[in-house]
Amino acid sequence: MFEFRKFEGRTDQAVESIRRFAAHEALRSATVDELELGDEFHRRALRPEDLAFIKFSGPVTAATVTQLGFLAAQRLMSSIHEIGVAGLPPDGTEDSFARVARFNDDEHAVLGAQVLPFLESFAFDFLESEEEVRRARAHLVDYVREALRNEASFWRNVFERLVHTKYLEDGLRFAMLQVWSLAPSKRAALGRAMASRFFEPLPASVLPRLSGDAPSDGAVHELAVRCGVRRLQHAYWQFYLSTSLARSNLLYSYARRPDRALRLYGAAYAAEAEWLAFGCLVGAASARFGLGDLAEGAGGAPVDDYVARFERMTRTVERLWGDRGTTEVARGLASAVSLGRVARQNLGEQLRWLSSMETHREIARRIDGRVRAECPNIDRETFVEPREMCSTTHVHDDHRLVVIESGNMVFWGNLGMQLRLAPGEMVLVPQGRLHGSSIESPECTYHQPIIPEQWVRALVAELDPTGNAL
């Protein structure tokens, strides 16, 4: 379904249209006062200047989902999918009404619709694994049970590591942004499909659910507020990981065409597995903070009910559409499970980096010493930026140091994080780690040496022997 090769010979035209879409005022880069975007639902800080060098010449792979092209594609797709989703003016001023109208106007909507198929194929081509589909199709119920088990195990490991690294509240805040803040988008995608009668052939008792008691919205909201997440969607847009956006975008992509309905059945159940499993983190963290005896999810009755509903759904599909219908469900499920696998890895690595920032500052100092001794002419980029210059959150496709020569910078990779860097100070930003910065002095000169993979891997293993524990 998401075959990039069908766009061979037409990529230049698609990229030009993408750049035109991204020139919309709502997608401009963030200013220093826009770390949180407040109540402006359609304000989506994109860094459109990056589109000048993102080539989109080949599809994303499982190995490149943490690169800049994938992040840009997911931000673009989210903006396109949510044209038409109700984001009402934040107040009664003429300017507020005009901004909403400009985001939803016909020209912008049509241009988005034109580039969406290209972006879907660029970003999701790697999910179409026939081997994964065969594995899912062979034992559908066991496959979905395993998917839920893997999701739950991840969140339990997240909790344990955040406690161990004394990063619990900050780490929970980042996790909340990836799941809780994006829950309305996933629900809107399913709601759109429901309204379009995608699920009409199914009994109400087997419909996938993205809300419930394990965890309940009330429990998640209480924990979110405890961690400093007081707004929902999309105030914290800058802190969405590309793979977190992708999980909602995949649902939207299936929900936008009736011929994808059966694949949506499978993908929606994968999304429910993520929500149920997230309850493991919510329950454990809520108990630790004394927020009450809240259901953890992904255990006991909720799991049994989930698996039983899934099994009844697949039987209904087989009765109505035979083997072809069941295979379509397996395709959607397998794609969503594959995406979930890379999403967990990406989130785990981001939390690992955030929770060991002092370690990465020490790694940076060691690497800087080696650069000076062995490779003084190593490839690097140098920037001279004025006060309040803001770098919208982004990722790099390589490992970099951020080394301050003069002036002062505040650096962040999480909501509420403020790592202040003075002359001579530095930090390692591994490939794919989401971050941004702003300048606090009249001017700041800093360098970004590009560091070989083998240097970074050896030092991380030495200073953080736990490795990718998440």
Coordinates of C-alpha atoms in Angstrom, one line a residue:
M1 CA 0.0 0.0 0.0
F2 CA 2.8 2.4 0.9
E3 CA 5.1 1.7 -2.1
F4 CA 7.7 4.4 -2.6
R5 CA 8.8 3.1 -6.0
K6 CA 5.5 4.2 -7.6
F7 CA 6.9 7.8 -7.2
E8 CA 10.1 7.1 -9.1
G9 CA 10.8 9.9 -11.5
R10 CA 8.3 12.2 -9.7
T11 CA 10.1 13.0 -6.5
D12 CA 11.2 16.5 -7.5
Q13 CA 7.7 17.6 -8.2
A14 CA 6.5 16.1 -4.9
V15 CA 9.3 17.8 -2.9
E16 CA 8.5 21.2 -4.5
S17 CA 4.8 20.8 -3.4
I18 CA 5.9 19.8 0.1
R19 CA 8.0 23.0 0.3
R20 CA 5.0 25.1 -0.8
F21 CA 2.8 23.4 1.8
A22 CA 5.4 24.0 4.5
A23 CA 5.6 27.7 3.7
H24 CA 2.3 28.2 5.5
E25 CA 2.7 30.6 8.4
A26 CA 1.4 28.0 10.9
L27 CA 4.4 25.8 10.1
R28 CA 7.2 28.4 10.5
S29 CA 10.0 27.7 12.9
A30 CA 9.4 28.4 16.6
T31 CA 10.4 31.6 18.3
V32 CA 12.0 31.7 21.8
D33 CA 8.6 32.2 23.5
E34 CA 7.1 29.1 21.7
L35 CA 8.6 26.3 23.6
E36 CA 5.0 25.5 24.5
L37 CA 2.5 26.5 21.9
G38 CA -0.4 27.2 24.2
D39 CA -3.9 26.8 22.8
E40 CA -3.1 27.3 19.2
F41 CA -4.2 23.9 17.9
H42 CA -3.0 24.5 14.4
R43 CA 0.4 26.0 15.2
R44 CA 2.9 23.4 14.2
A45 CA 6.6 24.5 14.4
L46 CA 8.2 22.6 11.5
R47 CA 11.7 24.0 10.6
P48 CA 10.7 24.4 6.9
E49 CA 14.3 25.5 6.2
D50 CA 15.4 21.9 6.6
L51 CA 13.4 21.0 3.5
A52 CA 16.0 22.7 1.4
F53 CA 18.3 19.8 2.0
I54 CA 16.1 16.8 2.9
K55 CA 16.1 15.0 -0.4
F56 CA 13.2 12.5 0.0
S57 CA 15.0 10.5 -2.7
G58 CA 14.5 7.1 -1.1
P59 CA 12.1 5.7 1.4
V60 CA 12.7 5.6 5.2
T61 CA 13.9 2.2 6.5
A62 CA 13.8 0.8 10.0
A63 CA 17.4 2.0 10.4
T64 CA 16.6 5.6 9.5
V65 CA 13.5 6.3 11.4
T66 CA 15.4 8.5 13.8
Q67 CA 16.7 10.7 11.0
L68 CA 15.6 14.2 10.1
G69 CA 13.6 13.2 7.0
F70 CA 11.3 11.0 9.0
L71 CA 10.7 13.7 11.6
A72 CA 9.9 16.2 8.9
A73 CA 7.5 13.8 7.2
Q74 CA 5.7 12.9 10.4
R75 CA 5.2 16.6 11.3
L76 CA 3.9 17.3 7.8
M77 CA 1.5 14.4 7.8
S78 CA 0.1 15.3 11.2
S79 CA -0.5 18.8 10.0
I80 CA -2.2 17.5 6.9
H81 CA -4.3 14.9 8.6
E82 CA -5.6 17.4 11.1
I83 CA -6.8 20.0 8.6
G84 CA -10.5 19.8 9.2
V85 CA -10.1 18.5 12.8
A86 CA -11.8 21.0 15.1
G87 CA -9.3 23.4 16.4
L88 CA -11.4 26.4 17.3
P89 CA -10.0 29.9 17.8
P90 CA -8.5 30.3 21.2
D91 CA -10.3 33.6 21.8
G92 CA -12.8 35.9 20.1
T93 CA -10.3 38.2 18.3
E94 CA -10.5 38.7 14.6
D95 CA -6.8 37.6 14.3
S96 CA -7.6 34.2 16.0
F97 CA -10.5 33.5 13.7
A98 CA -8.3 34.5 10.7
R99 CA -5.5 32.2 11.6
V100 CA -7.8 29.2 11.9
A101 CA -9.4 30.1 8.6
R102 CA -6.0 30.3 6.8
F103 CA -5.0 26.9 8.1
N104 CA -8.1 25.3 6.9
D105 CA -8.6 27.2 3.6
D106 CA -9.1 25.2 0.4
E107 CA -5.7 25.9 -1.2
H108 CA -3.8 24.7 1.8
A109 CA -6.0 21.6 2.2
V110 CA -5.7 20.7 -1.5
L111 CA -2.0 21.1 -1.5
G112 CA -1.8 18.9 1.6
A113 CA -3.9 16.2 0.0
Q114 CA -1.7 16.2 -3.1
V115 CA 1.5 15.6 -1.1
L116 CA 0.1 13.2 1.5
P117 CA 0.3 10.0 -0.6
F118 CA 4.0 10.7 -1.3
L119 CA 4.8 11.4 2.3
E120 CA 2.9 8.2 3.4
S121 CA 5.0 6.1 1.0
F122 CA 8.2 7.8 1.9
A123 CA 7.6 7.3 5.6
F124 CA 5.8 3.9 5.8
D125 CA 7.3 1.9 3.0
F126 CA 9.4 0.0 5.5
L127 CA 6.4 -1.3 7.4
E128 CA 5.2 -3.4 4.4
S129 CA 7.2 -6.6 5.4
E130 CA 5.8 -9.8 3.9
E131 CA 7.6 -11.9 6.4
E132 CA 6.0 -10.0 9.3
V133 CA 2.6 -10.3 7.7
R134 CA 3.1 -14.1 7.3
R135 CA 4.0 -14.3 11.0
A136 CA 1.0 -12.4 12.0
R137 CA -1.3 -14.2 9.7
A138 CA -0.2 -17.7 10.9
H139 CA -1.2 -17.1 14.5
L140 CA -3.2 -13.9 14.8
V141 CA -4.3 -14.3 18.4
D142 CA -0.8 -15.3 19.7
Y143 CA 0.7 -12.4 17.6
V144 CA -1.5 -9.8 19.2
R145 CA -1.0 -11.2 22.7
E146 CA 2.8 -11.0 22.1
A147 CA 2.5 -7.4 20.9
L148 CA 0.7 -6.5 24.1
R149 CA 3.2 -8.3 26.2
N150 CA 6.1 -6.5 24.5
E151 CA 4.4 -3.1 25.0
A152 CA 3.8 -3.9 28.7
S153 CA 7.3 -5.1 29.3
F154 CA 8.7 -1.9 27.8
W155 CA 6.7 0.4 30.1
R156 CA 7.7 -1.7 33.1
N157 CA 11.3 -1.3 32.2
V158 CA 10.9 2.4 31.6
F159 CA 9.6 2.8 35.1
E160 CA 12.4 0.8 36.7
R161 CA 15.1 2.7 34.8
L162 CA 13.6 6.1 35.6
V163 CA 13.5 5.2 39.2
H164 CA 17.1 3.9 39.1
T165 CA 18.4 7.0 37.4
K166 CA 16.4 9.4 39.6
Y167 CA 14.7 10.8 36.5
L168 CA 11.2 9.6 37.3
E169 CA 9.2 12.8 37.2
D170 CA 11.0 14.2 34.2
G171 CA 11.0 10.9 32.4
L172 CA 7.3 10.5 33.1
R173 CA 6.6 14.0 31.7
F174 CA 8.3 13.1 28.4
A175 CA 6.5 9.8 28.2
M176 CA 3.2 11.5 28.8
L177 CA 3.8 13.8 25.8
Q178 CA 4.3 10.8 23.6
V179 CA 1.2 8.9 24.6
W180 CA -1.3 11.1 26.5
S181 CA -0.8 14.2 24.5
L182 CA -1.3 12.3 21.2
A183 CA -4.2 10.2 22.4
P184 CA -6.8 12.7 21.0
S185 CA -5.2 12.4 17.5
K186 CA -5.5 8.6 17.6
R187 CA -9.1 8.8 18.9
A188 CA -9.9 11.4 16.2
A189 CA -8.5 9.0 13.5
L190 CA -10.7 6.2 14.7
G191 CA -13.7 8.6 15.2
R192 CA -13.3 9.7 11.6
A193 CA -13.4 6.1 10.5
M194 CA -16.4 5.3 12.7
A195 CA -18.3 8.2 11.2
S196 CA -17.5 6.9 7.7
R197 CA -18.9 3.5 8.6
F198 CA -15.6 1.6 8.4
F199 CA -16.5 -0.5 11.5
E200 CA -20.3 -0.9 10.7
P201 CA -20.0 -4.6 9.8
L202 CA -18.5 -5.4 13.3
P203 CA -20.6 -5.9 16.4
A204 CA -20.2 -3.1 18.9
S205 CA -18.8 -5.6 21.4
V206 CA -15.6 -6.2 19.4
L207 CA -14.7 -2.6 18.4
P208 CA -11.2 -1.5 19.3
R209 CA -11.0 0.9 22.2
L210 CA -8.5 3.7 22.9
S211 CA -9.9 4.6 26.3
G212 CA -11.2 2.7 29.3
D213 CA -10.5 1.9 32.9
A214 CA -7.0 0.5 32.4
P215 CA -5.8 3.2 32.4
S216 CA -8.7 5.6 32.8
D217 CA -8.4 9.1 31.4
G218 CA -8.8 10.5 34.9
A219 CA -5.9 8.5 36.2
V220 CA -3.6 9.5 33.3
H221 CA -4.7 13.2 33.6
E222 CA -4.0 13.2 37.4
L223 CA -0.5 11.8 36.8
A224 CA 0.2 14.1 33.9
V225 CA -0.6 17.2 36.0
R226 CA 1.6 15.8 38.8
C227 CA 4.4 15.7 36.3
G228 CA 3.8 19.2 34.8
V229 CA 1.8 18.3 31.7
R230 CA -1.2 20.6 32.2
R231 CA -2.2 21.1 28.6
L232 CA -3.1 18.4 26.2
Q233 CA -3.0 18.8 22.4
H234 CA -0.8 20.2 20.8
A235 CA 0.8 22.6 23.2
Y236 CA 3.9 20.3 23.5
W237 CA 4.3 19.7 19.8
Q238 CA 8.0 20.4 19.9
F239 CA 8.6 17.4 22.1
Y240 CA 6.8 14.8 20.1
L241 CA 9.3 12.1 18.8
S242 CA 8.9 11.3 15.1
T243 CA 7.9 7.7 15.9
S244 CA 5.2 8.9 18.4
L245 CA 3.7 11.1 15.7
A246 CA 4.0 8.1 13.3
R247 CA 1.8 5.9 15.5
S248 CA -1.1 8.4 15.2
N249 CA -0.3 9.2 11.5
L250 CA -0.6 5.5 10.6
L251 CA -4.1 5.3 12.0
Y252 CA -5.0 8.5 10.1
S253 CA -3.5 7.1 6.9
Y254 CA -5.6 3.9 7.2
A255 CA -8.7 5.9 8.2
R256 CA -8.7 8.2 5.2
R257 CA -9.7 5.6 2.6
P258 CA -12.4 2.9 2.8
D259 CA -10.2 0.4 0.9
R260 CA -7.9 0.4 4.0
A261 CA -10.7 -0.3 6.5
L262 CA -9.7 -3.9 7.3
R263 CA -6.1 -2.9 7.8
L264 CA -7.3 -0.2 10.2
Y265 CA -9.0 -3.0 12.2
G266 CA -5.6 -4.6 12.9
A267 CA -3.8 -1.3 13.4
A268 CA -6.4 -0.1 15.8
Y269 CA -6.0 -3.2 18.0
A270 CA -2.3 -2.5 18.0
A271 CA -3.0 1.0 19.2
E272 CA -5.2 -0.4 21.9
A273 CA -2.4 -2.6 23.0
E274 CA -0.2 0.4 23.4
W275 CA -2.8 2.2 25.5
L276 CA -3.4 -0.8 27.7
A277 CA 0.3 -1.4 28.3
F278 CA 0.8 2.3 29.1
G279 CA -1.4 1.6 32.1
C280 CA 1.5 -0.4 33.6
L281 CA 3.5 2.9 33.8
V282 CA 0.5 4.9 35.0
G283 CA -0.3 2.4 37.7
A284 CA 3.3 2.1 39.0
A285 CA 4.0 5.8 38.9
S286 CA 0.6 6.7 40.5
A287 CA 1.2 4.3 43.4
R288 CA 4.7 5.8 43.9
F289 CA 3.3 9.3 44.1
G290 CA 0.4 8.3 46.3
L291 CA -2.2 9.2 43.8
G292 CA -4.5 6.3 44.7
D293 CA -5.0 2.7 43.9
L294 CA -5.2 2.9 40.1
A295 CA -5.4 0.0 37.7
E296 CA -2.1 -0.7 36.0
G297 CA -3.6 -2.1 32.8
A298 CA -2.0 -4.9 30.7
G299 CA -2.8 -7.5 33.3
G300 CA -5.7 -9.8 34.3
A301 CA -9.2 -9.0 33.1
P302 CA -8.3 -6.2 30.7
V303 CA -5.9 -8.4 28.8
D304 CA -8.4 -11.3 28.7
D305 CA -11.1 -9.0 27.4
Y306 CA -8.8 -7.4 24.8
V307 CA -7.7 -10.8 23.4
A308 CA -11.2 -12.2 23.4
R309 CA -12.6 -9.2 21.6
F310 CA -9.7 -9.4 19.0
E311 CA -10.4 -13.1 18.4
R312 CA -14.2 -12.4 17.9
M313 CA -13.3 -9.6 15.5
T314 CA -11.1 -11.8 13.4
R315 CA -13.8 -14.5 13.3
T316 CA -16.3 -11.9 12.1
V317 CA -13.9 -10.7 9.4
E318 CA -13.2 -14.3 8.2
R319 CA -16.9 -15.0 8.0
L320 CA -17.6 -11.9 6.0
W321 CA -14.5 -11.7 3.7
G322 CA -12.7 -15.0 4.1
D323 CA -9.0 -15.4 3.9
R324 CA -8.5 -12.2 2.0
G325 CA -10.2 -10.2 4.8
T326 CA -8.2 -11.8 7.5
T327 CA -4.9 -11.2 5.6
E328 CA -5.8 -7.5 5.4
V329 CA -6.3 -7.3 9.1
A330 CA -3.0 -9.1 9.6
R331 CA -1.3 -6.5 7.3
G332 CA -2.6 -3.6 9.3
L333 CA -1.7 -5.3 12.6
A334 CA 1.8 -6.2 11.4
S335 CA 2.5 -2.7 10.1
A336 CA 1.5 -1.1 13.4
V337 CA 3.4 -3.7 15.5
S338 CA 6.5 -3.1 13.4
L339 CA 6.1 0.7 13.9
G340 CA 5.6 0.1 17.6
R341 CA 8.9 -1.8 17.8
V342 CA 10.9 1.1 16.4
A343 CA 8.9 3.6 18.4
R344 CA 9.8 1.9 21.7
Q345 CA 13.4 1.8 20.7
N346 CA 13.4 5.5 19.8
L347 CA 11.7 6.5 23.0
G348 CA 13.9 4.3 25.1
E349 CA 17.0 5.8 23.6
Q350 CA 15.7 9.4 24.1
L351 CA 14.9 8.7 27.8
R352 CA 18.3 7.0 28.3
W353 CA 20.0 10.1 26.9
L354 CA 17.9 12.5 28.9
S355 CA 18.4 10.6 32.1
S356 CA 22.2 10.4 31.8
M357 CA 22.9 14.0 30.6
E358 CA 25.9 14.4 32.9
T359 CA 27.4 11.2 31.5
H360 CA 27.0 12.6 28.0
R361 CA 28.7 15.8 29.0
E362 CA 31.6 13.8 30.3
I363 CA 31.7 11.7 27.1
A364 CA 31.7 15.0 25.2
R365 CA 34.7 16.2 27.1
R366 CA 36.6 13.0 26.4
I367 CA 35.7 13.2 22.7
D368 CA 36.7 16.8 22.5
G369 CA 40.1 15.9 23.9
R370 CA 40.5 13.2 21.3
V371 CA 39.5 15.6 18.5
R372 CA 42.1 18.1 19.6
A373 CA 44.8 15.5 19.8
E374 CA 44.0 13.3 16.8
C375 CA 41.6 15.1 14.4
P376 CA 41.8 18.9 14.8
N377 CA 40.4 19.3 11.3
I378 CA 37.4 17.0 11.8
D379 CA 34.2 17.9 9.9
R380 CA 32.2 20.4 11.9
E381 CA 29.6 23.1 11.5
T382 CA 30.0 26.5 13.2
F383 CA 27.2 28.8 14.1
V384 CA 27.1 32.5 15.3
E385 CA 23.7 33.4 16.6
P386 CA 22.2 36.4 18.3
R387 CA 20.2 36.7 21.6
E388 CA 16.9 34.8 21.6
M389 CA 17.8 32.9 18.5
C390 CA 15.7 29.7 18.9
S391 CA 16.4 26.3 17.3
T392 CA 13.1 24.5 16.9
T393 CA 13.5 20.9 18.1
H394 CA 15.2 18.7 15.6
V395 CA 17.5 15.7 15.2
H396 CA 20.8 15.1 13.4
D397 CA 21.6 12.2 11.2
D398 CA 25.0 11.8 12.8
H399 CA 26.6 12.1 16.3
R400 CA 27.6 15.7 17.2
L401 CA 29.1 17.7 20.0
V402 CA 27.7 21.1 20.9
V403 CA 30.8 23.1 22.0
I404 CA 30.4 26.7 23.2
E405 CA 33.2 29.0 22.1
S406 CA 31.7 32.3 23.4
G407 CA 28.3 33.4 24.8
N408 CA 25.6 31.4 26.5
M409 CA 23.1 28.8 25.3
V410 CA 20.2 27.0 27.0
F411 CA 19.8 23.5 25.6
W412 CA 16.8 21.2 26.0
G413 CA 15.6 17.8 25.0
N414 CA 12.5 17.6 27.4
L415 CA 9.8 19.9 28.6
G416 CA 11.1 21.8 31.5
M417 CA 14.8 20.9 30.8
Q418 CA 17.2 23.9 30.8
L419 CA 20.8 22.8 30.4
R420 CA 22.8 26.1 30.4
L421 CA 26.1 26.0 28.6
A422 CA 28.8 28.6 29.0
P423 CA 32.1 29.1 27.1
G424 CA 34.1 25.9 27.1
E425 CA 31.2 23.7 28.0
M426 CA 29.8 21.0 25.8
V427 CA 27.4 18.1 25.4
L428 CA 27.2 15.0 23.2
V429 CA 24.0 14.8 21.0
P430 CA 23.8 11.3 19.6
Q431 CA 22.3 10.6 16.2
G432 CA 18.5 10.9 16.3
R433 CA 18.1 12.6 19.7
L434 CA 15.4 15.3 19.7
H435 CA 16.7 18.6 21.0
G436 CA 16.6 22.4 20.7
S437 CA 18.2 25.5 22.1
S438 CA 18.1 29.2 22.4
I439 CA 20.7 31.9 23.0
E440 CA 20.8 33.9 26.2
S441 CA 23.8 36.3 25.5
P442 CA 24.1 39.1 23.0
E443 CA 25.8 36.6 20.7
C444 CA 26.9 33.0 20.9
T445 CA 29.5 31.2 18.8
Y446 CA 29.4 27.4 19.0
H447 CA 30.7 24.4 17.1
Q448 CA 29.3 21.1 16.2
P449 CA 32.0 18.6 15.4
I450 CA 30.7 15.4 13.6
I451 CA 31.8 12.4 15.6
P452 CA 32.5 8.9 14.2
E453 CA 30.1 6.1 15.4
Q454 CA 32.9 4.0 16.8
W455 CA 34.1 6.8 19.1
V456 CA 30.7 7.3 20.6
R457 CA 29.9 3.6 21.0
A458 CA 33.1 2.8 22.9
L459 CA 32.7 5.7 25.3
V460 CA 29.0 5.1 26.0
A461 CA 29.7 1.5 26.7
E462 CA 32.5 2.5 29.1
L463 CA 30.6 5.2 31.1
D464 CA 27.1 3.6 30.9
P465 CA 27.5 -0.2 30.9
T466 CA 23.7 -0.7 31.2
G467 CA 23.5 0.0 27.5
N468 CA 20.1 0.2 25.8
A469 CA 18.3 -1.1 29.0
L470 CA 15.0 0.2 27.8

